[in-house]
mmCIF file with all atom_site columns, C-alpha atoms and ligand atoms in Angstrom:
data_model
loop_
_atom_site.group_PDB
_atom_site.id
_atom_site.type_symbol
_atom_site.label_atom_id
_atom_site.label_alt_id
_atom_site.label_comp_id
_atom_site.label_asym_id
_atom_site.label_entity_id
_atom_site.label_seq_id
_atom_site.pdbx_PDB_ins_code
_atom_site.Cartn_x
_atom_site.Cartn_y
_atom_site.Cartn_z
_atom_site.occupancy
_atom_site.B_iso_or_equiv
_atom_site.pdbx_formal_charge
_atom_site.auth_seq_id
_atom_site.auth_comp_id
_atom_site.auth_asym_id
_atom_site.auth_atom_id
_atom_site.pdbx_PDB_model_num
ATOM   1   C  CA  . MET A 1 1   ? 65.586 -18.813 -196.841 1.00 0.00 ? 1   MET A CA  1
ATOM   2   C  CA  . ALA A 1 2   ? 68.697 -20.234 -196.995 1.00 0.00 ? 2   ALA A CA  1
ATOM   3   C  CA  . ASN A 1 3   ? 69.392 -23.692 -198.388 1.00 0.00 ? 3   ASN A CA  1
ATOM   4   C  CA  . GLU A 1 4   ? 70.703 -26.372 -196.384 1.00 0.00 ? 4   GLU A CA  1
ATOM   5   C  CA  . PRO A 1 5   ? 74.345 -26.364 -196.357 1.00 0.00 ? 5   PRO A CA  1
ATOM   6   C  CA  . THR A 1 6   ? 76.123 -29.250 -197.606 1.00 0.00 ? 6   THR A CA  1
ATOM   7   C  CA  . SER A 1 7   ? 78.999 -28.817 -194.627 1.00 0.00 ? 7   SER A CA  1
ATOM   8   C  CA  . TYR A 1 8   ? 79.584 -27.471 -191.327 1.00 0.00 ? 8   TYR A CA  1
ATOM   9   C  CA  . GLN A 1 9   ? 82.659 -25.894 -189.376 1.00 0.00 ? 9   GLN A CA  1
ATOM   10  C  CA  . VAL A 1 10  ? 81.750 -28.744 -186.865 1.00 0.00 ? 10  VAL A CA  1
ATOM   11  C  CA  . GLU A 1 11  ? 81.123 -32.138 -188.276 1.00 0.00 ? 11  GLU A CA  1
ATOM   12  C  CA  . LYS A 1 12  ? 80.622 -35.717 -186.339 1.00 0.00 ? 12  LYS A CA  1
ATOM   13  C  CA  . SER A 1 13  ? 79.333 -38.899 -187.354 1.00 0.00 ? 13  SER A CA  1
ATOM   14  C  CA  . ASP A 1 14  ? 76.273 -39.749 -185.798 1.00 0.00 ? 14  ASP A CA  1
ATOM   15  C  CA  . ALA A 1 15  ? 77.979 -42.160 -183.655 1.00 0.00 ? 15  ALA A CA  1
ATOM   16  C  CA  . GLU A 1 16  ? 80.042 -39.577 -182.336 1.00 0.00 ? 16  GLU A CA  1
ATOM   17  C  CA  . TRP A 1 17  ? 77.205 -37.490 -181.591 1.00 0.00 ? 17  TRP A CA  1
ATOM   18  C  CA  . ARG A 1 18  ? 75.414 -40.352 -179.758 1.00 0.00 ? 18  ARG A CA  1
ATOM   19  C  CA  . GLU A 1 19  ? 78.672 -40.731 -177.436 1.00 0.00 ? 19  GLU A CA  1
ATOM   20  C  CA  . GLU A 1 20  ? 79.100 -37.156 -176.613 1.00 0.00 ? 20  GLU A CA  1
ATOM   21  C  CA  . LEU A 1 21  ? 75.480 -36.125 -176.008 1.00 0.00 ? 21  LEU A CA  1
ATOM   22  C  CA  . THR A 1 22  ? 73.069 -37.398 -173.596 1.00 0.00 ? 22  THR A CA  1
ATOM   23  C  CA  . ALA A 1 23  ? 69.673 -39.090 -175.101 1.00 0.00 ? 23  ALA A CA  1
ATOM   24  C  CA  . ASP A 1 24  ? 67.777 -35.936 -174.624 1.00 0.00 ? 24  ASP A CA  1
ATOM   25  C  CA  . GLU A 1 25  ? 70.458 -33.676 -176.266 1.00 0.00 ? 25  GLU A CA  1
ATOM   26  C  CA  . TYR A 1 26  ? 70.815 -36.098 -179.151 1.00 0.00 ? 26  TYR A CA  1
ATOM   27  C  CA  . ALA A 1 27  ? 67.097 -36.757 -179.601 1.00 0.00 ? 27  ALA A CA  1
ATOM   28  C  CA  . VAL A 1 28  ? 66.557 -32.954 -180.015 1.00 0.00 ? 28  VAL A CA  1
ATOM   29  C  CA  . LEU A 1 29  ? 70.108 -31.490 -181.392 1.00 0.00 ? 29  LEU A CA  1
ATOM   30  C  CA  . ARG A 1 30  ? 70.085 -34.554 -183.968 1.00 0.00 ? 30  ARG A CA  1
ATOM   31  C  CA  . GLN A 1 31  ? 66.891 -35.737 -184.475 1.00 0.00 ? 31  GLN A CA  1
ATOM   32  C  CA  . ALA A 1 32  ? 65.023 -32.255 -184.308 1.00 0.00 ? 32  ALA A CA  1
ATOM   33  C  CA  . ALA A 1 33  ? 62.891 -33.669 -181.231 1.00 0.00 ? 33  ALA A CA  1
ATOM   34  C  CA  . THR A 1 34  ? 61.087 -31.165 -178.963 1.00 0.00 ? 34  THR A CA  1
ATOM   35  C  CA  . GLU A 1 35  ? 61.325 -30.904 -175.213 1.00 0.00 ? 35  GLU A CA  1
ATOM   36  C  CA  . ARG A 1 36  ? 58.325 -30.583 -173.629 1.00 0.00 ? 36  ARG A CA  1
ATOM   37  C  CA  . PRO A 1 37  ? 56.920 -27.412 -172.905 1.00 0.00 ? 37  PRO A CA  1
ATOM   38  C  CA  . TRP A 1 38  ? 57.347 -25.770 -169.312 1.00 0.00 ? 38  TRP A CA  1
ATOM   39  C  CA  . THR A 1 39  ? 60.205 -28.688 -168.405 1.00 0.00 ? 39  THR A CA  1
ATOM   40  C  CA  . GLY A 1 40  ? 63.162 -27.051 -169.678 1.00 0.00 ? 40  GLY A CA  1
ATOM   41  C  CA  . GLU A 1 41  ? 65.710 -25.828 -167.300 1.00 0.00 ? 41  GLU A CA  1
ATOM   42  C  CA  . LEU A 1 42  ? 66.617 -22.246 -169.232 1.00 0.00 ? 42  LEU A CA  1
ATOM   43  C  CA  . LEU A 1 43  ? 62.771 -21.521 -169.026 1.00 0.00 ? 43  LEU A CA  1
ATOM   44  C  CA  . ASP A 1 44  ? 62.909 -19.210 -165.982 1.00 0.00 ? 44  ASP A CA  1
ATOM   45  C  CA  . GLU A 1 45  ? 66.901 -18.570 -166.410 1.00 0.00 ? 45  GLU A CA  1
ATOM   46  C  CA  . SER A 1 46  ? 66.899 -14.440 -165.872 1.00 0.00 ? 46  SER A CA  1
ATOM   47  C  CA  . ARG A 1 47  ? 70.662 -13.918 -164.976 1.00 0.00 ? 47  ARG A CA  1
ATOM   48  C  CA  . ALA A 1 48  ? 73.138 -11.973 -167.530 1.00 0.00 ? 48  ALA A CA  1
ATOM   49  C  CA  . GLY A 1 49  ? 75.032 -14.208 -169.698 1.00 0.00 ? 49  GLY A CA  1
ATOM   50  C  CA  . VAL A 1 50  ? 75.306 -16.224 -172.874 1.00 0.00 ? 50  VAL A CA  1
ATOM   51  C  CA  . TYR A 1 51  ? 73.682 -19.160 -174.126 1.00 0.00 ? 51  TYR A CA  1
ATOM   52  C  CA  . ALA A 1 52  ? 75.998 -21.170 -176.529 1.00 0.00 ? 52  ALA A CA  1
ATOM   53  C  CA  . CYS A 1 53  ? 74.961 -24.368 -178.365 1.00 0.00 ? 53  CYS A CA  1
ATOM   54  C  CA  . ALA A 1 54  ? 74.716 -27.526 -176.322 1.00 0.00 ? 54  ALA A CA  1
ATOM   55  C  CA  . ALA A 1 55  ? 76.543 -29.715 -179.152 1.00 0.00 ? 55  ALA A CA  1
ATOM   56  C  CA  . CYS A 1 56  ? 79.453 -27.241 -180.235 1.00 0.00 ? 56  CYS A CA  1
ATOM   57  C  CA  . GLY A 1 57  ? 79.673 -24.568 -177.899 1.00 0.00 ? 57  GLY A CA  1
ATOM   58  C  CA  . ALA A 1 58  ? 78.962 -21.708 -180.307 1.00 0.00 ? 58  ALA A CA  1
ATOM   59  C  CA  . GLU A 1 59  ? 77.342 -18.634 -178.814 1.00 0.00 ? 59  GLU A CA  1
ATOM   60  C  CA  . LEU A 1 60  ? 73.841 -18.391 -180.195 1.00 0.00 ? 60  LEU A CA  1
ATOM   61  C  CA  . PHE A 1 61  ? 71.842 -15.925 -177.936 1.00 0.00 ? 61  PHE A CA  1
ATOM   62  C  CA  . LYS A 1 62  ? 72.639 -13.156 -175.386 1.00 0.00 ? 62  LYS A CA  1
ATOM   63  C  CA  . SER A 1 63  ? 70.544 -13.162 -171.930 1.00 0.00 ? 63  SER A CA  1
ATOM   64  C  CA  . GLY A 1 64  ? 69.329 -9.519  -172.971 1.00 0.00 ? 64  GLY A CA  1
ATOM   65  C  CA  . THR A 1 65  ? 67.188 -10.732 -175.958 1.00 0.00 ? 65  THR A CA  1
ATOM   66  C  CA  . LYS A 1 66  ? 65.570 -13.285 -173.829 1.00 0.00 ? 66  LYS A CA  1
ATOM   67  C  CA  . PHE A 1 67  ? 61.757 -12.596 -173.036 1.00 0.00 ? 67  PHE A CA  1
ATOM   68  C  CA  . ASP A 1 68  ? 58.950 -13.944 -171.458 1.00 0.00 ? 68  ASP A CA  1
ATOM   69  C  CA  . SER A 1 69  ? 56.638 -15.181 -174.293 1.00 0.00 ? 69  SER A CA  1
ATOM   70  C  CA  . GLY A 1 70  ? 54.498 -17.392 -172.425 1.00 0.00 ? 70  GLY A CA  1
ATOM   71  C  CA  . CYS A 1 71  ? 54.830 -20.265 -174.788 1.00 0.00 ? 71  CYS A CA  1
ATOM   72  C  CA  . GLY A 1 72  ? 56.670 -22.654 -172.502 1.00 0.00 ? 72  GLY A CA  1
ATOM   73  C  CA  . TRP A 1 73  ? 59.945 -22.658 -173.981 1.00 0.00 ? 73  TRP A CA  1
ATOM   74  C  CA  . PRO A 1 74  ? 63.171 -20.078 -173.455 1.00 0.00 ? 74  PRO A CA  1
ATOM   75  C  CA  . SER A 1 75  ? 62.536 -17.584 -176.168 1.00 0.00 ? 75  SER A CA  1
ATOM   76  C  CA  . PHE A 1 76  ? 64.723 -14.775 -177.624 1.00 0.00 ? 76  PHE A CA  1
ATOM   77  C  CA  . TYR A 1 77  ? 63.875 -11.945 -180.140 1.00 0.00 ? 77  TYR A CA  1
ATOM   78  C  CA  . GLU A 1 78  ? 67.315 -12.310 -182.048 1.00 0.00 ? 78  GLU A CA  1
ATOM   79  C  CA  . SER A 1 79  ? 70.413 -14.180 -182.189 1.00 0.00 ? 79  SER A CA  1
ATOM   80  C  CA  . VAL A 1 80  ? 73.687 -12.664 -181.241 1.00 0.00 ? 80  VAL A CA  1
ATOM   81  C  CA  . ASP A 1 81  ? 74.638 -12.699 -184.797 1.00 0.00 ? 81  ASP A CA  1
ATOM   82  C  CA  . PRO A 1 82  ? 72.656 -13.570 -187.954 1.00 0.00 ? 82  PRO A CA  1
ATOM   83  C  CA  . ALA A 1 83  ? 75.172 -16.125 -188.872 1.00 0.00 ? 83  ALA A CA  1
ATOM   84  C  CA  . ALA A 1 84  ? 75.213 -17.774 -185.768 1.00 0.00 ? 84  ALA A CA  1
ATOM   85  C  CA  . VAL A 1 85  ? 72.311 -19.269 -186.462 1.00 0.00 ? 85  VAL A CA  1
ATOM   86  C  CA  . GLN A 1 86  ? 70.557 -20.930 -189.865 1.00 0.00 ? 86  GLN A CA  1
ATOM   87  C  CA  . LEU A 1 87  ? 66.896 -21.112 -190.899 1.00 0.00 ? 87  LEU A CA  1
ATOM   88  C  CA  . ILE A 1 88  ? 65.648 -23.578 -192.943 1.00 0.00 ? 88  ILE A CA  1
ATOM   89  C  CA  . ASP A 1 89  ? 61.934 -23.845 -194.416 1.00 0.00 ? 89  ASP A CA  1
ATOM   90  C  CA  . ASP A 1 90  ? 60.228 -26.794 -192.022 1.00 0.00 ? 90  ASP A CA  1
ATOM   91  C  CA  . THR A 1 91  ? 57.360 -28.175 -193.694 1.00 0.00 ? 91  THR A CA  1
ATOM   92  C  CA  . SER A 1 92  ? 57.225 -31.239 -191.248 1.00 0.00 ? 92  SER A CA  1
ATOM   93  C  CA  . MET A 1 93  ? 54.119 -32.100 -189.106 1.00 0.00 ? 93  MET A CA  1
ATOM   94  C  CA  . GLY A 1 94  ? 51.697 -30.417 -191.791 1.00 0.00 ? 94  GLY A CA  1
ATOM   95  C  CA  . MET A 1 95  ? 52.724 -27.105 -190.587 1.00 0.00 ? 95  MET A CA  1
ATOM   96  C  CA  . VAL A 1 96  ? 55.164 -24.214 -192.493 1.00 0.00 ? 96  VAL A CA  1
ATOM   97  C  CA  . ARG A 1 97  ? 57.351 -23.459 -189.798 1.00 0.00 ? 97  ARG A CA  1
ATOM   98  C  CA  . THR A 1 98  ? 61.055 -22.123 -189.780 1.00 0.00 ? 98  THR A CA  1
ATOM   99  C  CA  . GLU A 1 99  ? 63.853 -24.418 -188.206 1.00 0.00 ? 99  GLU A CA  1
ATOM   100 C  CA  . VAL A 1 100 ? 66.575 -22.682 -186.360 1.00 0.00 ? 100 VAL A CA  1
ATOM   101 C  CA  . ARG A 1 101 ? 69.837 -24.659 -186.438 1.00 0.00 ? 101 ARG A CA  1
ATOM   102 C  CA  . CYS A 1 102 ? 73.529 -23.704 -185.302 1.00 0.00 ? 102 CYS A CA  1
ATOM   103 C  CA  . ALA A 1 103 ? 75.011 -22.523 -188.318 1.00 0.00 ? 103 ALA A CA  1
ATOM   104 C  CA  . THR A 1 104 ? 78.490 -24.189 -186.642 1.00 0.00 ? 104 THR A CA  1
ATOM   105 C  CA  . CYS A 1 105 ? 77.213 -27.916 -186.554 1.00 0.00 ? 105 CYS A CA  1
ATOM   106 C  CA  . GLY A 1 106 ? 74.209 -27.693 -187.899 1.00 0.00 ? 106 GLY A CA  1
ATOM   107 C  CA  . SER A 1 107 ? 72.094 -29.078 -184.851 1.00 0.00 ? 107 SER A CA  1
ATOM   108 C  CA  . HIS A 1 108 ? 68.621 -28.393 -184.222 1.00 0.00 ? 108 HIS A CA  1
ATOM   109 C  CA  . LEU A 1 109 ? 67.531 -25.650 -182.000 1.00 0.00 ? 109 LEU A CA  1
ATOM   110 C  CA  . GLY A 1 110 ? 64.170 -25.018 -182.200 1.00 0.00 ? 110 GLY A CA  1
ATOM   111 C  CA  . HIS A 1 111 ? 61.950 -22.735 -184.455 1.00 0.00 ? 111 HIS A CA  1
ATOM   112 C  CA  . VAL A 1 112 ? 61.512 -18.987 -185.302 1.00 0.00 ? 112 VAL A CA  1
ATOM   113 C  CA  . PHE A 1 113 ? 58.108 -17.752 -185.372 1.00 0.00 ? 113 PHE A CA  1
ATOM   114 C  CA  . PRO A 1 114 ? 56.928 -13.881 -186.416 1.00 0.00 ? 114 PRO A CA  1
ATOM   115 C  CA  . ASP A 1 115 ? 55.059 -13.484 -182.992 1.00 0.00 ? 115 ASP A CA  1
ATOM   116 C  CA  . GLY A 1 116 ? 57.535 -11.852 -180.933 1.00 0.00 ? 116 GLY A CA  1
ATOM   117 C  CA  . PHE A 1 117 ? 55.097 -9.237  -179.862 1.00 0.00 ? 117 PHE A CA  1
ATOM   118 C  CA  . GLY A 1 118 ? 56.250 -6.152  -178.262 1.00 0.00 ? 118 GLY A CA  1
ATOM   119 C  CA  . THR A 1 119 ? 59.955 -7.298  -178.963 1.00 0.00 ? 119 THR A CA  1
ATOM   120 C  CA  . PRO A 1 120 ? 62.368 -4.810  -180.953 1.00 0.00 ? 120 PRO A CA  1
ATOM   121 C  CA  . THR A 1 121 ? 62.425 -7.590  -183.749 1.00 0.00 ? 121 THR A CA  1
ATOM   122 C  CA  . GLY A 1 122 ? 58.856 -8.964  -183.491 1.00 0.00 ? 122 GLY A CA  1
ATOM   123 C  CA  . ASP A 1 123 ? 60.525 -12.613 -183.657 1.00 0.00 ? 123 ASP A CA  1
ATOM   124 C  CA  . ARG A 1 124 ? 60.294 -15.322 -181.278 1.00 0.00 ? 124 ARG A CA  1
ATOM   125 C  CA  . TYR A 1 125 ? 63.165 -17.923 -181.422 1.00 0.00 ? 125 TYR A CA  1
ATOM   126 C  CA  . CYS A 1 126 ? 61.466 -20.650 -179.484 1.00 0.00 ? 126 CYS A CA  1
ATOM   127 C  CA  . MET A 1 127 ? 64.585 -22.485 -178.317 1.00 0.00 ? 127 MET A CA  1
ATOM   128 C  CA  . ASN A 1 128 ? 64.887 -26.121 -176.472 1.00 0.00 ? 128 ASN A CA  1
ATOM   129 C  CA  . SER A 1 129 ? 66.486 -25.623 -173.201 1.00 0.00 ? 129 SER A CA  1
ATOM   130 C  CA  . VAL A 1 130 ? 68.438 -28.902 -173.714 1.00 0.00 ? 130 VAL A CA  1
ATOM   131 C  CA  . SER A 1 131 ? 69.809 -27.361 -176.848 1.00 0.00 ? 131 SER A CA  1
ATOM   132 C  CA  . LEU A 1 132 ? 71.184 -24.588 -174.967 1.00 0.00 ? 132 LEU A CA  1
ATOM   133 C  CA  . ASP A 1 133 ? 74.563 -24.219 -172.466 1.00 0.00 ? 133 ASP A CA  1
ATOM   134 C  CA  . PHE A 1 134 ? 73.829 -21.019 -170.237 1.00 0.00 ? 134 PHE A CA  1
ATOM   135 C  CA  . THR A 1 135 ? 77.005 -19.217 -168.602 1.00 0.00 ? 135 THR A CA  1
ATOM   136 C  CA  . ALA A 1 136 ? 76.165 -16.500 -166.391 1.00 0.00 ? 136 ALA A CA  1
ATOM   137 C  CA  . ALA A 1 137 ? 78.388 -13.546 -166.896 1.00 0.00 ? 137 ALA A CA  1
ATOM   138 C  CA  . ASP A 1 138 ? 79.387 -13.512 -163.104 1.00 0.00 ? 138 ASP A CA  1
ATOM   139 C  CA  . ASP A 1 139 ? 80.758 -17.055 -163.578 1.00 0.00 ? 139 ASP A CA  1
ATOM   140 C  CA  . ALA A 1 140 ? 82.346 -16.253 -167.193 1.00 0.00 ? 140 ALA A CA  1
ATOM   141 C  CA  . GLY A 1 141 ? 83.973 -12.852 -165.391 1.00 0.00 ? 141 GLY A CA  1
ATOM   142 C  CA  . LEU A 1 142 ? 82.098 -10.749 -167.868 1.00 0.00 ? 142 LEU A CA  1
ATOM   143 C  CA  . LYS A 1 143 ? 79.989 -7.825  -167.582 1.00 0.00 ? 143 LYS A CA  1
HETATM 144 ZN ZN1 . ZN  B 2 .   ? 76.388 -26.022 -182.569 1.00 0.00 ? 1   ZN  B ZN1 1
#
């Protein structure tokens, strides 16, 4: 597991993040809160496209790796690039979990669990909708 780096490509002060993000985004991205299951607006998103970090815009996931995990949060079996996300041991709340952060700005995205059964990787990146911005391929002029 990677150690927590001391710097990110995109760094902002707490006050700047507070100003730029909505209250919900700030709570999840900067304070590692978790949105309630089954409430995220990207949960049922099934169009082709790209999911980027809601804080800095870095591309994190592609629609082709999103799957229906039944857990109530948008789930992906792999990131666009292993370097796009940062995995950190998280022992908060009395559990041993692996936190997923944006490798570009250090914002909290969710957790990854080894129970992506039936997927090519066996991983389940359990993400908060508010941590992600979705751009449909049609909108972006991509295929
Ligand atoms: Zn980011």
